[in-house]
Coordinates of C-alpha atoms and ligand atoms in Angstrom, one line a residue:
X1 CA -18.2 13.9 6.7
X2 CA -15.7 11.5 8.8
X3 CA -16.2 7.8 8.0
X4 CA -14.5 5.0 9.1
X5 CA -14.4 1.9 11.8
X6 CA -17.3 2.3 14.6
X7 CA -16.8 -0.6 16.0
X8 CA -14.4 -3.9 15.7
X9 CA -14.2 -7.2 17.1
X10 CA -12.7 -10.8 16.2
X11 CA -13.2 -14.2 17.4
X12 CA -10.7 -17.3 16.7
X13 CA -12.0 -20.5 17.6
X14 CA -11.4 -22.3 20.9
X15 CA -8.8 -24.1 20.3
X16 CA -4.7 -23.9 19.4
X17 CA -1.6 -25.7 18.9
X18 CA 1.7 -24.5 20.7
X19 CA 4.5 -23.4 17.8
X20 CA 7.0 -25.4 20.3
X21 CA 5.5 -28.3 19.9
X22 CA 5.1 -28.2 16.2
X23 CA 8.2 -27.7 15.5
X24 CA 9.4 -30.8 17.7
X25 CA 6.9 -32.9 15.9
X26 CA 8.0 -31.4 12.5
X27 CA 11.6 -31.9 13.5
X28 CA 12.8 -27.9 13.0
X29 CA 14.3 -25.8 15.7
X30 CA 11.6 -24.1 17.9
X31 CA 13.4 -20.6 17.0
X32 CA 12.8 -21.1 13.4
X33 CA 8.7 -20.9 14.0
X34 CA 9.0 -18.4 17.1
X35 CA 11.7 -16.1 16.2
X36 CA 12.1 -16.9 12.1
X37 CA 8.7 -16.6 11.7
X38 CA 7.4 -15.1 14.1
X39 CA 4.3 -17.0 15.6
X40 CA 3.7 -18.5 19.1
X41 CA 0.4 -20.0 18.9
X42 CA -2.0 -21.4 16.0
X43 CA -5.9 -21.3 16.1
X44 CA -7.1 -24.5 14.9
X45 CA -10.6 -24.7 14.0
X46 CA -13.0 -27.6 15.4
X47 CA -15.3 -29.3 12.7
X48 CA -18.3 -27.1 14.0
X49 CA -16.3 -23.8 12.9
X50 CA -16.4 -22.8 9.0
X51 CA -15.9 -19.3 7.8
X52 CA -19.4 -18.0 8.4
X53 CA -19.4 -19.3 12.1
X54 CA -16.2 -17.7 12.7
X55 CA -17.8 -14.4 10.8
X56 CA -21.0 -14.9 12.5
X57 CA -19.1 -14.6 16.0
X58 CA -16.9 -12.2 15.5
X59 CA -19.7 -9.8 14.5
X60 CA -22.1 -11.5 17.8
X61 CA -19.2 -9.6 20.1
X62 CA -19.7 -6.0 18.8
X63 CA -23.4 -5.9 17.3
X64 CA -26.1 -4.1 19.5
X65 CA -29.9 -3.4 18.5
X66 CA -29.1 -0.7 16.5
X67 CA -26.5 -2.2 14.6
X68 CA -29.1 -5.1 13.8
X69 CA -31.5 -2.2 12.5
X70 CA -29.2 0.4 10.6
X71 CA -26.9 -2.3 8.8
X72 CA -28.1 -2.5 5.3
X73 CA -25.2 -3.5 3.3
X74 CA -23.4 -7.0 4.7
X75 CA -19.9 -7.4 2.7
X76 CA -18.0 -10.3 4.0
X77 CA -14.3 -10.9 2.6
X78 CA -13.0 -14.4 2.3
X79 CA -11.1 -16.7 0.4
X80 CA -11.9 -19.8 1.9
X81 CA -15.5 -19.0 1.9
X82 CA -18.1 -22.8 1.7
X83 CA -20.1 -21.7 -1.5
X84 CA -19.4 -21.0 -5.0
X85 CA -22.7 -19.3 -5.4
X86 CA -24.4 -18.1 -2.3
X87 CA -22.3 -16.0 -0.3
X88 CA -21.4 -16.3 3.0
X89 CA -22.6 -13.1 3.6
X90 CA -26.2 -14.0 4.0
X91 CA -25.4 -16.7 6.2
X92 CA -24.5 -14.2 8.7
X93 CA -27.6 -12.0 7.9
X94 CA -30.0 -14.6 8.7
X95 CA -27.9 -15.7 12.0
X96 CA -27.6 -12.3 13.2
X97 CA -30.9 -11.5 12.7
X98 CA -30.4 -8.2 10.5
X99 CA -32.3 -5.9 8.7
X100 CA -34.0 -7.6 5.9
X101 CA -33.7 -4.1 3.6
X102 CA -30.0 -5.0 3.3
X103 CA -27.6 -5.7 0.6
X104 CA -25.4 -9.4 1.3
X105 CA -22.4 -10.1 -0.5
X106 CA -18.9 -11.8 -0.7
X107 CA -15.7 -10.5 -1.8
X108 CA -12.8 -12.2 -3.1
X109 CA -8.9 -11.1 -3.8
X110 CA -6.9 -13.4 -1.3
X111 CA -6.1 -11.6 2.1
X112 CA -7.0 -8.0 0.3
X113 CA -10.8 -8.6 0.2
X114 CA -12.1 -7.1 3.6
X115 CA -10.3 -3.6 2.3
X116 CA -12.0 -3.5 -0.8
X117 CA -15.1 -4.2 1.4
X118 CA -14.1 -1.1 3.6
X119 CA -13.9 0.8 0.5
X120 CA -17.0 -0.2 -0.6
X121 CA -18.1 0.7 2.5
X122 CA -17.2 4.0 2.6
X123 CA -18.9 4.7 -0.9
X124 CA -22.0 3.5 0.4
X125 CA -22.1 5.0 3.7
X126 CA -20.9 8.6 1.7
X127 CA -24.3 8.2 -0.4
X128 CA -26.5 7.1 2.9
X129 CA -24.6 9.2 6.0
X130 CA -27.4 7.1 8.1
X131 CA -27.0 3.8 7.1
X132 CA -24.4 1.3 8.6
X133 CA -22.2 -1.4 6.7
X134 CA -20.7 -4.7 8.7
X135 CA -17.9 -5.9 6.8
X136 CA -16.5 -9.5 7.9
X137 CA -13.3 -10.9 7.3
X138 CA -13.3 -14.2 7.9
X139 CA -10.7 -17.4 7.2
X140 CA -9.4 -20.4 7.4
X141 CA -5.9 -20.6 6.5
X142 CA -4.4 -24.3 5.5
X143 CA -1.4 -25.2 3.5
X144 CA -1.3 -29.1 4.8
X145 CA 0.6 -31.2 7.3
X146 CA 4.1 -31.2 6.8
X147 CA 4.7 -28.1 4.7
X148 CA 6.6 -25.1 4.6
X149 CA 3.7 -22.7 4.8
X150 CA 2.1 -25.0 7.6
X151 CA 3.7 -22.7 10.9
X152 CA 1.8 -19.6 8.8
X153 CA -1.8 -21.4 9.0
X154 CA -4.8 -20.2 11.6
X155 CA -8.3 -19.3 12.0
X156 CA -10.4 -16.5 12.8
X157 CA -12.3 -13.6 11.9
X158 CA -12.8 -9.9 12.1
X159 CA -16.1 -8.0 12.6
X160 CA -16.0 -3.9 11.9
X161 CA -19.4 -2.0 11.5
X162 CA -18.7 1.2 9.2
X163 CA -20.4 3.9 9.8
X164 CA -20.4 8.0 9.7
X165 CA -18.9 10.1 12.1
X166 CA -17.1 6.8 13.9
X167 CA -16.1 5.9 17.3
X168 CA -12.9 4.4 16.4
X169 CA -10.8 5.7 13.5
X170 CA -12.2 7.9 10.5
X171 CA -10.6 7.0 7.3
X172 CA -8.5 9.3 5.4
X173 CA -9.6 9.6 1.7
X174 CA -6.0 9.5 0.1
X175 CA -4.6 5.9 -0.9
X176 CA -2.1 4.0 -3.1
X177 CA -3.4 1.0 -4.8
X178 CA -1.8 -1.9 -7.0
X179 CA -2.6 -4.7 -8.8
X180 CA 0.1 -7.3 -10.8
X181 CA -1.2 -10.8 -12.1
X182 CA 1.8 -12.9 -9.9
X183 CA 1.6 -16.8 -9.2
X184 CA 2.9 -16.5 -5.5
X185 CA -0.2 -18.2 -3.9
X186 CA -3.4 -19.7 -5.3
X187 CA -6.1 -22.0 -4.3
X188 CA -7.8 -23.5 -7.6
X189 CA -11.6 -24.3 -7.2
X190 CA -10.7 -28.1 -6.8
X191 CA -8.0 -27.9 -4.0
X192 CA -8.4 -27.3 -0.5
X193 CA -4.9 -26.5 0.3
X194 CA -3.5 -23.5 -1.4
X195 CA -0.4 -23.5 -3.6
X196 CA 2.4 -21.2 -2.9
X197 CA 6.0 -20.3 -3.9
X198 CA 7.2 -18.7 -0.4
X199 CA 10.4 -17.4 -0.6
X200 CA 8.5 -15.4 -3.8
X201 CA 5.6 -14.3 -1.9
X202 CA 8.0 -12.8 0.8
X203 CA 9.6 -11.1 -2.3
X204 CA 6.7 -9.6 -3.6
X205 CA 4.9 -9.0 -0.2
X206 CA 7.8 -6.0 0.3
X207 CA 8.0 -5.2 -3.1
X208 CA 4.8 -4.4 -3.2
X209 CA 5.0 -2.4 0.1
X210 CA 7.6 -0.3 -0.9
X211 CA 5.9 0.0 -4.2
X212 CA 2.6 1.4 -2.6
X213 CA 4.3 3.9 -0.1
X214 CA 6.4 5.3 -2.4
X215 CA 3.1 6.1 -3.7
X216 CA 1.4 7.3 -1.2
X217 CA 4.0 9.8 -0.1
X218 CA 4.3 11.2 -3.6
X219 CA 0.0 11.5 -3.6
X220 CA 0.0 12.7 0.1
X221 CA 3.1 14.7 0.8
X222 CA 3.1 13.1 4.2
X223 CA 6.0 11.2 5.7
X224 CA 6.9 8.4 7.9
X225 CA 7.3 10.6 11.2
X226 CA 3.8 11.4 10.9
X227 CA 2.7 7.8 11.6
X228 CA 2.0 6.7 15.2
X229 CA 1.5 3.3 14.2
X230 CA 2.1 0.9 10.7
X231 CA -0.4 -2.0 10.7
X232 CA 0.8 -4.8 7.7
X233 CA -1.2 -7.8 6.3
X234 CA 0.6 -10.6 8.6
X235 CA 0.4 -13.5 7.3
X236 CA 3.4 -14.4 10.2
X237 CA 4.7 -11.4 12.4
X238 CA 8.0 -11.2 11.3
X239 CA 7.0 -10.3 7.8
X240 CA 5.6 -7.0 8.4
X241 CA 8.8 -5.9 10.3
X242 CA 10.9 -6.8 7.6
X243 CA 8.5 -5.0 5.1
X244 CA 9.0 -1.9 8.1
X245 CA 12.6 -2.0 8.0
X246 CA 12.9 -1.1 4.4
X247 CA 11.9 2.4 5.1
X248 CA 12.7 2.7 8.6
X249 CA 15.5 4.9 8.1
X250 CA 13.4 7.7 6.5
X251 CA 12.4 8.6 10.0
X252 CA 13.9 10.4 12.8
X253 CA 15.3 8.4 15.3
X254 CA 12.5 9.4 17.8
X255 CA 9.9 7.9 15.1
X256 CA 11.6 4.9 14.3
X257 CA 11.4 4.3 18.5
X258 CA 7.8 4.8 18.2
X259 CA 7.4 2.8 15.2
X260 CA 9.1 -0.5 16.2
X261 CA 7.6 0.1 19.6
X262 CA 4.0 -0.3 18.5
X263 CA 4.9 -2.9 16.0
X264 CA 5.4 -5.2 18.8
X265 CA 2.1 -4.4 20.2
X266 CA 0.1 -4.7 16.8
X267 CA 2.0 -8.1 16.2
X268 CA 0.6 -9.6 20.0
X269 CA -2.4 -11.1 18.8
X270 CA -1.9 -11.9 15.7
X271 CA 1.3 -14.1 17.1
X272 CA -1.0 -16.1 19.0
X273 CA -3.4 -16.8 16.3
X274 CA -1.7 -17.4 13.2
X275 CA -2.5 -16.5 9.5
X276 CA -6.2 -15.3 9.3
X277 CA -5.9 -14.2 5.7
X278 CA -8.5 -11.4 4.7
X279 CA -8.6 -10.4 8.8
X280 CA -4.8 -10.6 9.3
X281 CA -4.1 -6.9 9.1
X282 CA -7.5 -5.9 11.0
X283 CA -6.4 -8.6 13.8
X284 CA -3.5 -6.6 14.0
X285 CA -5.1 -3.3 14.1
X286 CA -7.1 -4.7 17.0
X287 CA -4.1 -5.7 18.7
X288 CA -2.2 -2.3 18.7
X289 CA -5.5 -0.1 19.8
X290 CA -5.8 -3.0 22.8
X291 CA -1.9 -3.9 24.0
X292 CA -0.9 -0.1 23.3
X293 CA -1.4 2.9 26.3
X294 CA -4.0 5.1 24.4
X295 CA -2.6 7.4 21.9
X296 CA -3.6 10.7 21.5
X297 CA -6.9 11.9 19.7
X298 CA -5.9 12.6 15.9
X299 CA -3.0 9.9 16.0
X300 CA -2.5 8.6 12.2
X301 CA -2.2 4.6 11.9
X302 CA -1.2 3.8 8.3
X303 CA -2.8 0.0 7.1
X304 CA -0.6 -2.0 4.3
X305 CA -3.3 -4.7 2.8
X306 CA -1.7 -7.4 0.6
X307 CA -3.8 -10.4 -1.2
X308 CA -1.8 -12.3 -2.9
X309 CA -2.3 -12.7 -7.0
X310 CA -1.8 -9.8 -6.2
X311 CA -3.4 -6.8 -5.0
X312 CA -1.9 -4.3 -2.5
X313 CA -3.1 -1.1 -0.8
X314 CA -1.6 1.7 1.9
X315 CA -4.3 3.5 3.1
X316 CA -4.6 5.2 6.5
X317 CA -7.1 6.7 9.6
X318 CA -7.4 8.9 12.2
X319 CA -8.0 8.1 15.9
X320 CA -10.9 9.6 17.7
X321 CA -11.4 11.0 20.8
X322 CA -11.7 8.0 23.7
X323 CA -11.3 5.6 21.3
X324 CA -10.4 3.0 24.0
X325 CA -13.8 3.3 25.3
X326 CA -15.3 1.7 22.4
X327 CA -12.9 -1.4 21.9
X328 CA -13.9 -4.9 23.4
X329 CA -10.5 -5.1 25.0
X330 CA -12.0 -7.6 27.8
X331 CA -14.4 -9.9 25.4
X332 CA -10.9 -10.4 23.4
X333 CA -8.9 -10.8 26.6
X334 CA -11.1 -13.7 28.0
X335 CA -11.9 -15.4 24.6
X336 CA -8.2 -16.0 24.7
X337 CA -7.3 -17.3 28.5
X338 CA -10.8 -19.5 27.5
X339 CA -8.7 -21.4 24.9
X340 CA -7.3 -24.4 24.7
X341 CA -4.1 -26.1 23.7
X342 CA -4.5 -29.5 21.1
X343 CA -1.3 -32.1 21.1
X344 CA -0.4 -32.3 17.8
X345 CA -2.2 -36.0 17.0
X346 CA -5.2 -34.1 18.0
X347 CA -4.3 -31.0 15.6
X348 CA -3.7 -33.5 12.7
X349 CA -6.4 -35.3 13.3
X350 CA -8.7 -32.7 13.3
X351 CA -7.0 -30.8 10.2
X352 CA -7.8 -34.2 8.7
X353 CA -12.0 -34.0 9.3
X354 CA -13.5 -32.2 7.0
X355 CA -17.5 -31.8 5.9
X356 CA -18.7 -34.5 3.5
X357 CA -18.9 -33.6 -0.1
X358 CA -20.6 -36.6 -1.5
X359 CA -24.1 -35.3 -0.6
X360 CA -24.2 -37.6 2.5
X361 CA -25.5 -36.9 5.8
X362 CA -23.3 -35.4 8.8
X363 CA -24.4 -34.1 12.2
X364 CA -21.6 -32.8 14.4
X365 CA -23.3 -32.8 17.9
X366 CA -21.0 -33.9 20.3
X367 CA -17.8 -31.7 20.4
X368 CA -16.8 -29.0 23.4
X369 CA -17.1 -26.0 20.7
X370 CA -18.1 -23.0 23.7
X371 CA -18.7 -20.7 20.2
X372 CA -22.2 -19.1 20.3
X373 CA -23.1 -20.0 16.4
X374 CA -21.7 -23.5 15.0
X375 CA -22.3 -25.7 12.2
X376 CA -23.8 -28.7 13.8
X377 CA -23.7 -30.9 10.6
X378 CA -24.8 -31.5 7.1
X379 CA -28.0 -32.4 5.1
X380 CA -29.1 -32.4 1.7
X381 CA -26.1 -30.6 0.8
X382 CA -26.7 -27.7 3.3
X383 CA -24.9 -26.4 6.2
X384 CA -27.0 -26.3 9.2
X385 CA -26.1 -23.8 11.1
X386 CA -27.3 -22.7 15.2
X387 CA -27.3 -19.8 17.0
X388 CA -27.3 -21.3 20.2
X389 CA -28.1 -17.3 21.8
X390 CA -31.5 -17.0 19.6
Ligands
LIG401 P1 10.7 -21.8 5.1 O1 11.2 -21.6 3.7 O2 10.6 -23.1 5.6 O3 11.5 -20.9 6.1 O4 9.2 -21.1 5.2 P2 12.9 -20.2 5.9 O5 13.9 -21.2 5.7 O6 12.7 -19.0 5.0 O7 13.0 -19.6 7.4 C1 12.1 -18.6 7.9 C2 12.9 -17.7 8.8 O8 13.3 -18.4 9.9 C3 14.2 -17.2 8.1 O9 14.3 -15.8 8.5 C4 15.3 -18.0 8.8 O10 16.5 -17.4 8.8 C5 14.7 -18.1 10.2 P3 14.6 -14.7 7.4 O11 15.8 -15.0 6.7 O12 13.4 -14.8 6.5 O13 14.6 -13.4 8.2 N1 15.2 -19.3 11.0 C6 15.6 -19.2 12.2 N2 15.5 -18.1 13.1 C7 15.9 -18.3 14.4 N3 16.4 -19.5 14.8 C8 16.4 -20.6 14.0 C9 16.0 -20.4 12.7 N4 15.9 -21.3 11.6 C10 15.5 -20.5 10.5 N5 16.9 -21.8 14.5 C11 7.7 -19.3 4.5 C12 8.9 -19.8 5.4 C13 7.2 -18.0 4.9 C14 8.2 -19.2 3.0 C15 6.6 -20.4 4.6 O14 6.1 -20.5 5.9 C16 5.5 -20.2 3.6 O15 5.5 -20.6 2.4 N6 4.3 -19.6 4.1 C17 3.2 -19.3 3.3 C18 3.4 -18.1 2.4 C19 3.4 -16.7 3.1 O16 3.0 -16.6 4.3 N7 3.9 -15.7 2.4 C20 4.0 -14.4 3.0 C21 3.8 -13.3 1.9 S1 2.4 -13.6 0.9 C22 1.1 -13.1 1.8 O17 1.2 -12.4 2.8 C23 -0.3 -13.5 1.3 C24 -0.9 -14.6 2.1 O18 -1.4 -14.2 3.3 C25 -2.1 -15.2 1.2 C26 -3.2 -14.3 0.7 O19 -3.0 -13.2 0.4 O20 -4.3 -14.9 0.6 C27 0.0 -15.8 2.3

């Protein structure tokens, strides 16, 4: 039985600084954050946009009737999620207005927890071939004004519905898998910013990579020329292409065309969004099925995952037939002409609000957030959250 991606969508909120402009403000050369790193654009989310929000619309763009019905099991990957208890997975139950007969949950390793959803996933749907799992990756990624790791922050999500025999790409059962205990990033419980050692987290991030495909090759017998595609974790575009250079040269020249070729189109979106954590390598996945001419039917894409702490996985799919049918290329295409750019004052200012955490009372009516599902404020120490399309 083939199982994999059905569907997949993603929503970053409305709003975005220009990489130009922070880099005048910050006082670096503009090259350093659009070449040297990689990015052209940041999503910066409004007040009224959290991690379930974000979640809750990414999965509003690709959900029909069905979906609502068959989805039983709701795994939603974060690491910025709003609750140490409750996950943010039932949040976006209740908004959606899902199956009650479902399983909710919340999965946390850094950037790597959507993929151990999707692996999850696939267990499940191998047990109940009818049954359909949504798994969420949703985040908001913040470092803090004035930082070296502030040009790699963003926000967004990514909605896929797993399911039997799927639309999109069927996931091949071989992987390579590894977890070291490494302080490169962390976000303790009582900090909003996360920690990090870069220029080790860069290190590691390849290492890691290398580590994995070496791996994979040796479990799979299979070798770079018979990739159409390379998806990485990208936490900034440039990353992944350095991570891609360090085996380039074990393909043919014809392949290593090919292979930078549709790096550049699985970079586009995430380039204009920034660091999305636990969605970064799906955002990307996204962008090469949408900004690439269709590939053939059977086309391999490999997926590198990376969570930092850290966790790592290369595991791989297999186009299916029309797949370009069943992408949301146009939702995607006008959620980004709809956005719009923040001065920097505003972008600090905003990165400065945050909810109250002294029990007090907050309502956060008046703002231009066009996003279907919002948090509109805060009472008795809950969210209160509107689905403006129920
Ligand atoms: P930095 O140290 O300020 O930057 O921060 P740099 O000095 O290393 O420069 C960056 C690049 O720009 C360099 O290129 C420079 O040469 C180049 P490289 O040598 O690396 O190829 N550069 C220029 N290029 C053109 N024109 C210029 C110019 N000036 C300089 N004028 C760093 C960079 C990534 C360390 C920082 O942004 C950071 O700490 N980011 C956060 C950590 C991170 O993203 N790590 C990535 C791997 S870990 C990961 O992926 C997991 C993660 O997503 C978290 C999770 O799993 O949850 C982060």
């Amino acid at each position: 039985m083939k199982i994999g991606i059905d569907k997949i969508g993603f929503y970053a909120p409305h709003l975005y600084v220009d990489m130009n402009k922070l880099a005048a403000a910050r006082n670096v050369e503009p090259e350093k954050f659009t070449i040297g790193i990689g990015q052209e654009k940041m999503a910066v989310a409004p007040i009224t946009q959290d991690p379930v929000t974000l979640a809750a619309n990414a999965a509003l763009i690709i959900l029909d009737e069905e979906d609502r019905a068959k989805i039983d099991f709701v795994i939603f990957g974060t690491e910025s999620g709003i609750d140490n208890s409750k996950s943010g997975a039932v949040y976006v139950h209740r908004l959606l207005g899902l199956n009650p007969n479902a399983r909710s949950v919340e999965v946390k390793q850094a950037c790597y927890g959507a993929t151990a959803g999707i692996q999850m996933a696939k267990g499940h749907i191998a047990l109940n071939p009818d049954s359909r799992v949504l798994v969420l990756a949703s985040d908001i990624a913040r470092y803090g004004l004035n930082t070296a790791g502030e040009a790699t922050q963003g926000a967004g999500a990514v909605a896929m519905v797993i399911s039997a025999d799927p639309k999109i790409l069927a996931l091949e059962d071989q992987s390579a898998y590894l977890t070291a205990d490494i302080m490169d990033f962390w976000r303790p419980i009582y900090s909003d910013f996360a920690f990090v050692d870069g220029k080790f987290s860069n290190e590691q991030y390849v290492l890691f990579f290398k580590t994995v495909w070496e791996q994979y090759k040796t479990k799979t017998n299979l070798g770079l020329n018979d990739f159409e595609a390379i998806c990485f974790h990208l936490p900034y575009t440039k990353i992944g292409l350095k991570a891609l250079r360090t085996i380039l040269e074990e393909a043919s020249e014809e392949s290593q065309e090919r292979l930078l070729a549709n790096y550049q189109s699985s970079t586009l979106y995430n380039r204009n969004v920034g660091n999305i954590y636990t969605g970064s390598l799906y955002l990307s996945l996204v962008s090469l099925l949408e900004q690439s001419e269709q590939f053939k039917s059977g086309s391999r894409i490999g997926l590198f995952s990376y969570g930092s702490g850290a966790v790592g996985e290369f595991f791989t799919g297999i186009l299916q037939p029309n797949y370009q049918e069943y992408l949301y290329s146009e939702k995607h295409a006008e959620l980004f002409a709809s956005r719009t750019e923040v001065s920097i004052e505003e972008y600090e200012k905003m990165f400065q609000q945050t909810v109250p955490v002294d029990g007090s009372t907050a309502v956060f009516g008046s703002t231009n957030d066009p996003a279907p599902i919002q948090l509109k404020g805060i009472k008795d120490n809950m969210r209160q959250y509107e689905n403006k399309t129920n």
